[in-house]
Amino acid sequence: MGTSKQRWRISFHKSPFKQPSFPKEFVCPISGSLMADPVIVSSGHTFERHCVHACKSLSFTPILPDGSIPDFSTIIPNLALKSTILNFCRSSLLDPPKPINFLTAENLVSSLMHTQKAQNLSSLRNRVLSHISTSSEESATPRSGPTRPSCYSSSSASDVDTLNTNSYEEDELVTKLKSSQVSEQEEAVIFFRKLTRTREETRVQFCTPRVLSALRVLITSRYASVQVNSVAALVNLSLENRNKVKIVRSGIVPPLIDVLKGGFQESQEHAAGAVFSLALDDQNKTALGVLGALPPLLHALRSESERTRHDSALALYHLSLVQSNRAKLVKLGAVQALLGMVKTGHVTGRVMLILCNLAASSEGRAAMLDGGAVECFVSMLRKGEFDSESSRENCIAALYGLSHGGLRFKGLAKEAAAEELLIQVEETGSERAKDKARKILEVLRQRDEEEEEVDWEKLLNSDDDISQSRISTSSS
């Protein structure tokens, strides 16, 4: 069976053309070629656009090499990846990829359909033969049932026995998770949550497409115990690094976001923890943003639950490390909301981390400068309104990010009397704070030729002049 699986993976990625070596994220899993028009689908996978259309046209859902099953219900252009691929081609002196036409994509998918059908039959045949050859041993050695996984093997146990035992336990678990009886569902998810709480090998063993598919249904259950324990079990699975991408690609994120939006309170706590855990993997950051995780995470920052607020803030921090998510957060009005939280002392330290990331992008800087961030941060530094030294350092780091805002920042900093305060920080702050304060002061003290003529009051009021000009124009 292992040989068949290996042969399937090779044939799935094989291309009729000899190509140079590319990062695997740049290659479409269906065509095996460099993507020219990549799109993200609902499950978080990325494909060449026409390959997705061909699959939908032929009503075919491929099983990917990692065992996951894509969901083609939604298609969103992956502009960030497209730009990355083009930059890679330019730096490698390669011609940019050309999109495959629909007919070619349809032929590829049609061929894959026949191949996958033949491999499924071969896999089934091998399982039957394996069962027949080991039936005598199984009758002599009673199974312990799904109370514990067989993550070890004795000197007398064969690889086939171990695989069969694992498969049996997975079958038992999936059967109970998919039961029509709520009591059996509840029993199964409580057991599964306990099973995956501390055992690393169990988390890896049971993070399979079948188990994830069953959990995907249960995490939106209207029964509190089923929903809470299902999401908690998902958190446990997500703790293993090798499971994180697999979970996102299983299509479980959209219902997880639904729980974060309107699930039971304890379920929302676990959902925020799950998104935070999944966001730690760089491959998941863009997908989580595309799949709609940002708005409910922002809303969850005002949750009554400290745990939900904490994990939501950390999730947003890691997601905002990606430029595409920074741009989305700015469009969602996150800057105004986050600055409002900082001004009221609401989760200041963690929110400041997110603002630091936003200040590193041009969109975030502009929104923060317009929103009064410079005055806000300088005021906080002057009053010492921080719960820890790290929060104070992050405030100065956010100011440093804003200092790349050119003349606009210099004008606002002068108006807020930031220079005197930064001199104090440079003398008495921590090493990190001193370094950032020194760099901000260097920016403020730079004298450009064009700056000699600057009227700071006029610059600060330029927005009002522009608004008045627009009003006059529209009136005429």
Tab-separated table of C-alpha atoms in Angstrom:
chain	number	residue	atom	x	y	z
A	1	MET	CA	0.000	0.000	0.000
A	2	GLY	CA	2.871	2.372	0.826
A	3	THR	CA	4.394	1.768	-2.623
A	4	SER	CA	1.118	2.602	-4.329
A	5	LYS	CA	0.817	5.856	-2.391
A	6	GLN	CA	4.342	6.877	-3.286
A	7	ARG	CA	3.765	6.130	-6.956
A	8	TRP	CA	0.566	8.230	-6.872
A	9	ARG	CA	2.410	11.232	-5.467
A	10	ILE	CA	5.064	11.126	-8.144
A	11	SER	CA	2.560	10.847	-10.980
A	12	PHE	CA	0.448	13.670	-9.483
A	13	HIS	CA	3.273	16.202	-9.684
A	14	LYS	CA	4.864	14.944	-12.848
A	15	SER	CA	4.970	17.354	-15.753
A	16	PRO	CA	5.599	16.501	-19.398
A	17	PHE	CA	8.206	19.269	-19.532
A	18	LYS	CA	11.513	19.442	-17.743
A	19	GLN	CA	11.395	22.534	-15.581
A	20	PRO	CA	13.887	24.373	-13.377
A	21	SER	CA	13.580	24.044	-9.596
A	22	PHE	CA	10.914	26.287	-8.068
A	23	PRO	CA	9.650	26.647	-4.484
A	24	LYS	CA	6.812	24.154	-4.117
A	25	GLU	CA	4.395	26.964	-3.178
A	26	PHE	CA	4.809	28.372	-6.711
A	27	VAL	CA	3.681	25.166	-8.442
A	28	CYS	CA	0.055	24.213	-9.055
A	29	PRO	CA	-0.689	20.804	-7.456
A	30	ILE	CA	-2.846	19.852	-10.449
A	31	SER	CA	-0.815	21.021	-13.456
A	32	GLY	CA	2.599	20.576	-11.842
A	33	SER	CA	3.625	23.855	-13.497
A	34	LEU	CA	4.594	27.300	-12.268
A	35	MET	CA	1.391	29.288	-11.632
A	36	ALA	CA	0.686	32.345	-13.756
A	37	ASP	CA	-2.761	33.115	-12.343
A	38	PRO	CA	-2.886	31.610	-8.829
A	39	VAL	CA	-6.149	31.615	-6.880
A	40	ILE	CA	-6.977	30.635	-3.297
A	41	VAL	CA	-10.021	28.412	-2.806
A	42	SER	CA	-12.232	28.077	0.278
A	43	SER	CA	-10.101	25.345	1.845
A	44	GLY	CA	-6.986	27.537	1.730
A	45	HIS	CA	-5.275	25.686	-1.119
A	46	THR	CA	-3.832	27.573	-4.093
A	47	PHE	CA	-4.173	26.429	-7.730
A	48	GLU	CA	-3.879	27.756	-11.270
A	49	ARG	CA	-7.240	29.398	-12.037
A	50	HIS	CA	-8.178	27.307	-15.080
A	51	CYS	CA	-7.366	24.084	-13.227
A	52	VAL	CA	-9.991	24.997	-10.628
A	53	HIS	CA	-12.532	25.849	-13.342
A	54	ALA	CA	-11.785	22.538	-15.060
A	55	CYS	CA	-12.333	20.592	-11.823
A	56	LYS	CA	-15.657	22.367	-11.276
A	57	SER	CA	-16.659	21.810	-14.896
A	58	LEU	CA	-15.969	18.060	-14.611
A	59	SER	CA	-17.446	17.833	-11.075
A	60	PHE	CA	-14.154	16.399	-9.845
A	61	THR	CA	-12.479	16.940	-6.465
A	62	PRO	CA	-8.879	15.696	-6.385
A	63	ILE	CA	-7.232	14.135	-3.353
A	64	LEU	CA	-3.979	16.029	-2.853
A	65	PRO	CA	-0.645	14.357	-2.026
A	66	ASP	CA	-0.959	15.252	1.676
A	67	GLY	CA	-4.361	13.551	1.800
A	68	SER	CA	-6.362	16.780	2.029
A	69	ILE	CA	-9.409	17.537	-0.104
A	70	PRO	CA	-9.838	21.056	-1.555
A	71	ASP	CA	-13.072	23.026	-1.468
A	72	PHE	CA	-13.699	24.918	-4.717
A	73	SER	CA	-16.848	26.784	-3.610
A	74	THR	CA	-15.041	30.154	-3.450
A	75	ILE	CA	-12.208	31.413	-5.671
A	76	ILE	CA	-10.132	34.483	-4.758
A	77	PRO	CA	-7.128	35.796	-6.743
A	78	ASN	CA	-3.851	35.277	-4.852
A	79	LEU	CA	-2.258	38.559	-5.891
A	80	ALA	CA	0.478	38.375	-3.259
A	81	LEU	CA	1.704	35.007	-4.531
A	82	LYS	CA	1.435	36.122	-8.159
A	83	SER	CA	3.665	39.110	-7.423
A	84	THR	CA	6.129	36.905	-5.547
A	85	ILE	CA	6.352	34.476	-8.489
A	86	LEU	CA	6.965	37.289	-10.957
A	87	ASN	CA	9.688	38.764	-8.722
A	88	PHE	CA	11.286	35.332	-8.444
A	89	CYS	CA	11.309	34.944	-12.233
A	90	ARG	CA	12.856	38.378	-12.708
A	91	SER	CA	15.581	37.771	-10.137
A	92	SER	CA	16.290	34.317	-11.638
A	93	LEU	CA	16.346	35.685	-15.223
A	94	LEU	CA	13.423	33.442	-16.181
A	95	ASP	CA	10.495	34.199	-18.469
A	96	PRO	CA	7.290	34.815	-16.502
A	97	PRO	CA	4.857	31.863	-16.588
A	98	LYS	CA	2.004	31.872	-19.074
A	99	PRO	CA	-1.502	30.812	-18.008
A	100	ILE	CA	-2.600	27.440	-19.363
A	101	ASN	CA	-5.776	27.582	-21.411
A	102	PHE	CA	-8.994	25.952	-20.245
A	103	LEU	CA	-8.832	23.081	-22.752
A	104	THR	CA	-5.358	22.069	-21.588
A	105	ALA	CA	-6.467	22.286	-17.948
A	106	GLU	CA	-9.529	20.155	-18.709
A	107	ASN	CA	-7.353	17.481	-20.336
A	108	LEU	CA	-5.031	17.461	-17.307
A	109	VAL	CA	-7.922	17.091	-14.892
A	110	SER	CA	-9.562	14.399	-17.021
A	111	SER	CA	-6.321	12.417	-17.012
A	112	LEU	CA	-6.011	12.868	-13.261
A	113	MET	CA	-9.560	11.578	-12.750
A	114	HIS	CA	-8.715	8.279	-14.478
A	115	THR	CA	-5.417	7.973	-12.601
A	116	GLN	CA	-6.999	8.601	-9.215
A	117	LYS	CA	-9.782	6.097	-9.905
A	118	ALA	CA	-7.249	3.389	-10.808
A	119	GLN	CA	-5.188	4.131	-7.713
A	120	ASN	CA	-8.223	3.989	-5.447
A	121	LEU	CA	-9.008	0.528	-6.795
A	122	SER	CA	-5.407	-0.559	-6.307
A	123	SER	CA	-5.375	0.770	-2.740
A	124	LEU	CA	-8.616	-1.040	-1.938
A	125	ARG	CA	-7.241	-4.295	-3.355
A	126	ASN	CA	-4.095	-3.977	-1.230
A	127	ARG	CA	-6.112	-3.362	1.937
A	128	VAL	CA	-8.229	-6.442	1.317
A	129	LEU	CA	-5.144	-8.604	0.715
A	130	SER	CA	-3.489	-7.185	3.845
A	131	HIS	CA	-6.574	-7.980	5.909
A	132	ILE	CA	-6.691	-11.574	4.652
A	133	SER	CA	-2.995	-12.187	5.328
A	134	THR	CA	-3.182	-10.914	8.939
A	135	SER	CA	-6.623	-12.202	9.951
A	136	SER	CA	-5.212	-15.168	11.902
A	137	GLU	CA	-2.986	-12.907	14.020
A	138	GLU	CA	-5.852	-10.494	14.687
A	139	SER	CA	-8.107	-13.263	15.958
A	140	ALA	CA	-5.415	-14.374	18.389
A	141	THR	CA	-4.625	-10.864	19.663
A	142	PRO	CA	-7.751	-8.986	20.806
A	143	ARG	CA	-7.836	-5.233	20.099
A	144	SER	CA	-7.992	-2.785	22.946
A	145	GLY	CA	-10.429	-0.531	21.055
A	146	PRO	CA	-10.160	3.220	20.585
A	147	THR	CA	-9.239	3.979	24.199
A	148	ARG	CA	-5.596	4.562	23.266
A	149	PRO	CA	-3.691	4.761	19.959
A	150	SER	CA	-1.027	2.264	19.000
A	151	CYS	CA	1.846	4.707	18.784
A	152	TYR	CA	4.446	2.106	19.638
A	153	SER	CA	5.349	-1.329	18.352
A	154	SER	CA	6.922	-4.273	20.156
A	155	SER	CA	9.676	-6.396	18.694
A	156	SER	CA	7.106	-8.942	17.521
A	157	ALA	CA	4.733	-6.476	15.869
A	158	SER	CA	4.957	-5.870	12.135
A	159	ASP	CA	4.464	-2.592	10.291
A	160	VAL	CA	1.246	-3.951	8.814
A	161	ASP	CA	-0.160	-4.708	12.276
A	162	THR	CA	0.601	-1.162	13.448
A	163	LEU	CA	-1.008	0.401	10.393
A	164	ASN	CA	-4.103	-1.774	10.737
A	165	THR	CA	-4.462	-0.929	14.429
A	166	ASN	CA	-4.178	2.795	13.742
A	167	SER	CA	-6.679	2.511	10.909
A	168	TYR	CA	-9.068	0.581	13.158
A	169	GLU	CA	-8.902	3.199	15.885
A	170	GLU	CA	-9.429	5.990	13.373
A	171	ASP	CA	-12.430	4.124	11.944
A	172	GLU	CA	-13.911	3.758	15.429
A	173	LEU	CA	-13.362	7.437	16.232
A	174	VAL	CA	-14.761	8.715	12.932
A	175	THR	CA	-17.811	6.436	13.245
A	176	LYS	CA	-18.635	7.874	16.664
A	177	LEU	CA	-17.965	11.466	15.577
A	178	LYS	CA	-20.336	11.010	12.644
A	179	SER	CA	-23.030	9.296	14.711
A	180	SER	CA	-26.562	10.635	14.428
A	181	GLN	CA	-26.883	10.312	18.208
A	182	VAL	CA	-25.836	13.487	20.026
A	183	SER	CA	-24.830	11.461	23.096
A	184	GLU	CA	-22.340	9.452	21.011
A	185	GLN	CA	-20.974	12.596	19.376
A	186	GLU	CA	-20.475	14.152	22.816
A	187	GLU	CA	-18.779	11.024	24.166
A	188	ALA	CA	-16.465	10.892	21.131
A	189	VAL	CA	-15.350	14.548	21.224
A	190	ILE	CA	-14.765	14.496	24.999
A	191	PHE	CA	-12.655	11.363	24.594
A	192	PHE	CA	-10.800	12.842	21.615
A	193	ARG	CA	-10.088	16.081	23.485
A	194	LYS	CA	-8.576	14.148	26.399
A	195	LEU	CA	-6.656	11.866	24.046
A	196	THR	CA	-4.945	14.769	22.271
A	197	ARG	CA	-4.368	16.975	25.328
A	198	THR	CA	-0.865	15.770	26.159
A	199	ARG	CA	0.173	13.163	23.593
A	200	GLU	CA	2.177	14.606	20.749
A	201	GLU	CA	2.212	11.381	18.747
A	202	THR	CA	-1.579	11.104	19.049
A	203	ARG	CA	-2.084	14.629	17.714
A	204	VAL	CA	-0.057	13.765	14.639
A	205	GLN	CA	-1.626	10.323	14.155
A	206	PHE	CA	-5.234	11.497	14.270
A	207	CYS	CA	-4.854	14.717	12.282
A	208	THR	CA	-6.205	13.060	9.136
A	209	PRO	CA	-8.628	14.282	6.452
A	210	ARG	CA	-11.357	11.951	7.768
A	211	VAL	CA	-11.093	13.121	11.365
A	212	LEU	CA	-10.873	16.784	10.351
A	213	SER	CA	-13.891	16.362	8.074
A	214	ALA	CA	-15.902	14.954	10.991
A	215	LEU	CA	-14.779	17.762	13.316
A	216	ARG	CA	-15.659	20.352	10.664
A	217	VAL	CA	-19.330	19.438	11.078
A	218	LEU	CA	-19.286	19.177	14.874
A	219	ILE	CA	-17.592	22.495	15.694
A	220	THR	CA	-20.751	24.323	14.617
A	221	SER	CA	-23.065	21.981	16.540
A	222	ARG	CA	-25.949	23.667	18.365
A	223	TYR	CA	-25.211	21.508	21.401
A	224	ALA	CA	-22.791	23.342	23.705
A	225	SER	CA	-20.808	20.336	24.932
A	226	VAL	CA	-20.272	18.999	21.409
A	227	GLN	CA	-19.229	22.385	20.046
A	228	VAL	CA	-16.916	23.289	22.941
A	229	ASN	CA	-15.083	19.954	23.032
A	230	SER	CA	-14.794	19.777	19.230
A	231	VAL	CA	-13.094	23.172	19.014
A	232	ALA	CA	-10.897	22.342	22.019
A	233	ALA	CA	-9.787	19.123	20.308
A	234	LEU	CA	-8.959	21.132	17.196
A	235	VAL	CA	-6.780	23.431	19.314
A	236	ASN	CA	-4.909	20.376	20.599
A	237	LEU	CA	-4.306	19.124	17.048
A	238	SER	CA	-3.066	22.550	15.970
A	239	LEU	CA	-0.323	22.567	18.597
A	240	GLU	CA	1.863	20.346	16.405
A	241	ASN	CA	3.720	22.299	13.731
A	242	ARG	CA	3.275	19.626	11.067
A	243	ASN	CA	-0.508	19.741	11.561
A	244	LYS	CA	-1.021	23.491	11.122
A	245	VAL	CA	-1.016	23.706	7.313
A	246	LYS	CA	-2.923	20.438	7.010
A	247	ILE	CA	-5.712	21.809	9.230
A	248	VAL	CA	-6.104	25.011	7.194
A	249	ARG	CA	-6.134	23.056	3.944
A	250	SER	CA	-8.842	20.707	5.262
A	251	GLY	CA	-11.473	23.447	4.897
A	252	ILE	CA	-12.161	23.701	8.631
A	253	VAL	CA	-11.286	27.406	8.974
A	254	PRO	CA	-14.622	28.897	7.699
A	255	PRO	CA	-16.749	27.061	10.297
A	256	LEU	CA	-14.101	27.851	12.922
A	257	ILE	CA	-14.534	31.546	12.091
A	258	ASP	CA	-18.314	31.130	12.416
A	259	VAL	CA	-17.751	29.866	15.967
A	260	LEU	CA	-15.505	32.852	16.722
A	261	LYS	CA	-18.291	35.135	15.498
A	262	GLY	CA	-21.244	33.595	17.307
A	263	GLY	CA	-20.436	30.360	19.125
A	264	PHE	CA	-20.823	29.619	22.819
A	265	GLN	CA	-18.489	31.737	24.963
A	266	GLU	CA	-16.141	28.869	25.829
A	267	SER	CA	-16.143	27.808	22.174
A	268	GLN	CA	-15.126	31.339	21.181
A	269	GLU	CA	-12.199	31.154	23.608
A	270	HIS	CA	-11.004	27.932	22.006
A	271	ALA	CA	-11.655	29.268	18.492
A	272	ALA	CA	-9.464	32.323	19.151
A	273	GLY	CA	-6.763	29.986	20.473
A	274	ALA	CA	-7.016	27.783	17.392
A	275	VAL	CA	-6.684	30.723	14.975
A	276	PHE	CA	-3.717	32.033	16.971
A	277	SER	CA	-2.042	28.618	16.844
A	278	LEU	CA	-2.648	28.233	13.097
A	279	ALA	CA	-1.370	31.773	12.433
A	280	LEU	CA	2.053	30.840	13.798
A	281	ASP	CA	2.837	29.023	10.538
A	282	ASP	CA	3.941	31.426	7.793
A	283	GLN	CA	2.168	29.356	5.128
A	284	ASN	CA	-1.182	29.962	6.846
A	285	LYS	CA	-1.013	33.716	7.379
A	286	THR	CA	-2.260	34.823	3.951
A	287	ALA	CA	-4.875	32.066	3.765
A	288	LEU	CA	-6.377	32.981	7.149
A	289	GLY	CA	-6.675	36.588	6.018
A	290	VAL	CA	-8.343	35.584	2.756
A	291	LEU	CA	-10.738	33.226	4.545
A	292	GLY	CA	-12.091	36.063	6.691
A	293	ALA	CA	-10.367	35.674	10.067
A	294	LEU	CA	-9.510	39.365	10.533
A	295	PRO	CA	-12.953	40.979	11.215
A	296	PRO	CA	-14.052	38.531	13.964
A	297	LEU	CA	-10.603	38.711	15.579
A	298	LEU	CA	-10.894	42.502	15.758
A	299	HIS	CA	-14.350	42.179	17.286
A	300	ALA	CA	-13.062	39.586	19.777
A	301	LEU	CA	-10.582	42.118	21.182
A	302	ARG	CA	-13.557	43.564	23.106
A	303	SER	CA	-14.784	40.195	24.365
A	304	GLU	CA	-15.695	39.791	28.023
A	305	SER	CA	-13.290	36.851	28.162
A	306	GLU	CA	-9.667	37.741	28.921
A	307	ARG	CA	-8.551	34.531	27.231
A	308	THR	CA	-10.404	35.409	24.029
A	309	ARG	CA	-8.969	38.937	24.013
A	310	HIS	CA	-5.440	37.654	24.629
A	311	ASP	CA	-5.435	34.991	21.901
A	312	SER	CA	-7.244	37.233	19.385
A	313	ALA	CA	-4.631	39.968	19.878
A	314	LEU	CA	-1.769	37.518	19.420
A	315	ALA	CA	-3.447	36.056	16.333
A	316	LEU	CA	-3.784	39.553	14.843
A	317	TYR	CA	-0.157	40.305	15.665
A	318	HIS	CA	1.086	37.265	13.747
A	319	LEU	CA	-1.332	37.772	10.851
A	320	SER	CA	-0.311	41.452	10.550
A	321	LEU	CA	3.253	40.381	9.860
A	322	VAL	CA	2.013	39.828	6.273
A	323	GLN	CA	1.543	42.915	4.094
A	324	SER	CA	-1.712	41.718	2.493
A	325	ASN	CA	-3.293	41.392	5.951
A	326	ARG	CA	-2.019	44.837	6.989
A	327	ALA	CA	-3.784	46.353	3.999
A	328	LYS	CA	-6.984	44.472	4.868
A	329	LEU	CA	-6.860	45.644	8.483
A	330	VAL	CA	-6.496	49.274	7.394
A	331	LYS	CA	-9.519	48.936	5.083
A	332	LEU	CA	-11.498	47.397	7.956
A	333	GLY	CA	-10.870	50.525	10.037
A	334	ALA	CA	-8.648	48.637	12.461
A	335	VAL	CA	-6.338	51.595	13.089
A	336	GLN	CA	-9.079	53.764	14.589
A	337	ALA	CA	-10.381	50.852	16.675
A	338	LEU	CA	-6.930	49.891	17.964
A	339	LEU	CA	-5.966	53.479	18.803
A	340	GLY	CA	-9.252	53.818	20.687
A	341	MET	CA	-8.372	50.750	22.756
A	342	VAL	CA	-4.917	52.110	23.516
A	343	LYS	CA	-6.340	55.469	24.629
A	344	THR	CA	-8.742	53.752	27.031
A	345	GLY	CA	-6.099	51.378	28.397
A	346	HIS	CA	-7.756	48.324	26.810
A	347	VAL	CA	-5.236	45.446	26.347
A	348	THR	CA	-2.621	48.125	25.679
A	349	GLY	CA	0.473	45.910	25.476
A	350	ARG	CA	-0.879	43.412	22.971
A	351	VAL	CA	-2.685	46.021	20.862
A	352	MET	CA	0.531	48.018	20.656
A	353	LEU	CA	2.222	45.002	19.053
A	354	ILE	CA	-0.348	45.066	16.240
A	355	LEU	CA	0.070	48.819	15.777
A	356	CYS	CA	3.842	48.329	15.484
A	357	ASN	CA	3.251	46.012	12.540
A	358	LEU	CA	0.769	48.388	10.909
A	359	ALA	CA	3.220	51.278	11.279
A	360	ALA	CA	5.673	49.285	9.162
A	361	SER	CA	3.415	49.596	6.087
A	362	SER	CA	2.661	52.727	4.075
A	363	GLU	CA	-1.129	52.257	4.396
A	364	GLY	CA	-0.916	51.700	8.126
A	365	ARG	CA	1.392	54.687	8.636
A	366	ALA	CA	-0.909	57.011	6.735
A	367	ALA	CA	-3.969	55.866	8.678
A	368	MET	CA	-2.148	56.167	12.005
A	369	LEU	CA	-0.811	59.626	11.242
A	370	ASP	CA	-4.296	60.756	10.222
A	371	GLY	CA	-5.785	59.126	13.324
A	372	GLY	CA	-3.666	61.026	15.825
A	373	ALA	CA	-1.288	58.202	16.686
A	374	VAL	CA	1.733	60.491	17.211
A	375	GLU	CA	-0.049	62.670	19.763
A	376	CYS	CA	-1.513	59.561	21.423
A	377	PHE	CA	1.841	57.770	21.794
A	378	VAL	CA	3.724	60.858	22.959
A	379	SER	CA	1.023	61.534	25.560
A	380	MET	CA	1.238	57.964	26.833
A	381	LEU	CA	5.024	58.193	27.109
A	382	ARG	CA	4.774	61.478	28.961
A	383	LYS	CA	2.238	60.121	31.475
A	384	GLY	CA	3.887	56.705	31.790
A	385	GLU	CA	0.623	54.868	31.101
A	386	PHE	CA	2.055	51.374	30.609
A	387	ASP	CA	1.577	48.081	32.388
A	388	SER	CA	5.136	46.917	31.622
A	389	GLU	CA	8.468	48.060	30.234
A	390	SER	CA	7.881	45.998	27.069
A	391	SER	CA	4.667	47.969	26.390
A	392	ARG	CA	6.644	51.197	26.722
A	393	GLU	CA	9.268	49.850	24.316
A	394	ASN	CA	6.574	48.862	21.829
A	395	CYS	CA	5.091	52.358	21.984
A	396	ILE	CA	8.476	53.842	21.055
A	397	ALA	CA	8.884	51.184	18.344
A	398	ALA	CA	5.521	52.197	16.890
A	399	LEU	CA	6.670	55.839	16.867
A	400	TYR	CA	9.816	54.734	15.061
A	401	GLY	CA	7.682	53.060	12.392
A	402	LEU	CA	5.719	56.285	11.987
A	403	SER	CA	8.948	58.274	11.686
A	404	HIS	CA	9.240	56.938	8.131
A	405	GLY	CA	6.226	59.100	7.306
A	406	GLY	CA	8.373	62.023	6.140
A	407	LEU	CA	7.404	65.648	6.643
A	408	ARG	CA	3.942	64.737	7.875
A	409	PHE	CA	5.453	62.879	10.853
A	410	LYS	CA	7.942	65.684	11.584
A	411	GLY	CA	5.161	68.230	11.741
A	412	LEU	CA	3.026	66.139	14.062
A	413	ALA	CA	6.010	65.269	16.269
A	414	LYS	CA	6.945	68.952	16.635
A	415	GLU	CA	3.359	69.823	17.488
A	416	ALA	CA	3.319	67.113	20.187
A	417	ALA	CA	6.697	68.283	21.588
A	418	ALA	CA	8.090	64.807	21.073
A	419	GLU	CA	11.758	65.771	20.811
A	420	GLU	CA	12.239	66.694	24.475
A	421	LEU	CA	10.532	63.514	25.590
A	422	LEU	CA	12.619	61.344	23.263
A	423	ILE	CA	15.802	62.924	24.627
A	424	GLN	CA	14.740	61.728	28.086
A	425	VAL	CA	14.042	58.222	26.759
A	426	GLU	CA	17.448	58.176	25.074
A	427	GLU	CA	19.064	58.922	28.438
A	428	THR	CA	17.000	56.765	30.817
A	429	GLY	CA	15.203	54.074	28.783
A	430	SER	CA	16.054	50.427	28.177
A	431	GLU	CA	18.588	49.553	25.498
A	432	ARG	CA	15.855	48.864	22.946
A	433	ALA	CA	14.031	52.083	23.825
A	434	LYS	CA	17.249	54.117	23.668
A	435	ASP	CA	18.070	52.734	20.219
A	436	LYS	CA	14.636	53.551	18.774
A	437	ALA	CA	14.519	56.988	20.403
A	438	ARG	CA	17.950	57.830	18.980
A	439	LYS	CA	16.826	56.859	15.462
A	440	ILE	CA	13.641	58.925	15.738
A	441	LEU	CA	15.655	61.933	16.897
A	442	GLU	CA	17.951	61.549	13.901
A	443	VAL	CA	14.902	61.744	11.646
A	444	LEU	CA	13.575	64.835	13.432
A	445	ARG	CA	16.948	66.598	13.225
A	446	GLN	CA	17.536	65.973	9.530
A	447	ARG	CA	17.591	69.244	7.629
A	448	ASP	CA	16.646	68.965	3.996
A	449	GLU	CA	16.798	71.910	1.617
A	450	GLU	CA	13.102	71.743	0.987
A	451	GLU	CA	12.441	71.553	4.728
A	452	GLU	CA	14.052	74.965	5.306
A	453	GLU	CA	11.047	76.572	3.661
A	454	VAL	CA	8.412	74.471	5.435
A	455	ASP	CA	5.631	76.254	7.254
A	456	TRP	CA	4.665	73.557	9.808
A	457	GLU	CA	1.348	75.155	10.724
A	458	LYS	CA	0.373	75.356	7.077
A	459	LEU	CA	1.437	71.729	6.522
A	460	LEU	CA	-0.626	70.481	9.453
A	461	ASN	CA	-3.663	72.353	8.223
A	462	SER	CA	-3.208	71.311	4.600
A	463	ASP	CA	-5.961	68.714	4.856
A	464	ASP	CA	-8.456	71.416	5.877
A	465	ASP	CA	-7.405	73.622	2.938
A	466	ILE	CA	-7.816	70.738	0.533
A	467	SER	CA	-11.270	69.959	1.944
A	468	GLN	CA	-12.353	73.591	1.570
A	469	SER	CA	-11.043	73.638	-1.995
A	470	ARG	CA	-13.064	70.532	-2.827
A	471	ILE	CA	-16.190	72.070	-1.326
A	472	SER	CA	-15.729	75.247	-3.383
A	473	THR	CA	-15.174	73.250	-6.564
A	474	SER	CA	-18.259	71.128	-6.021
A	475	SER	CA	-20.346	74.226	-5.321
A	476	SER	CA	-19.331	75.885	-8.552
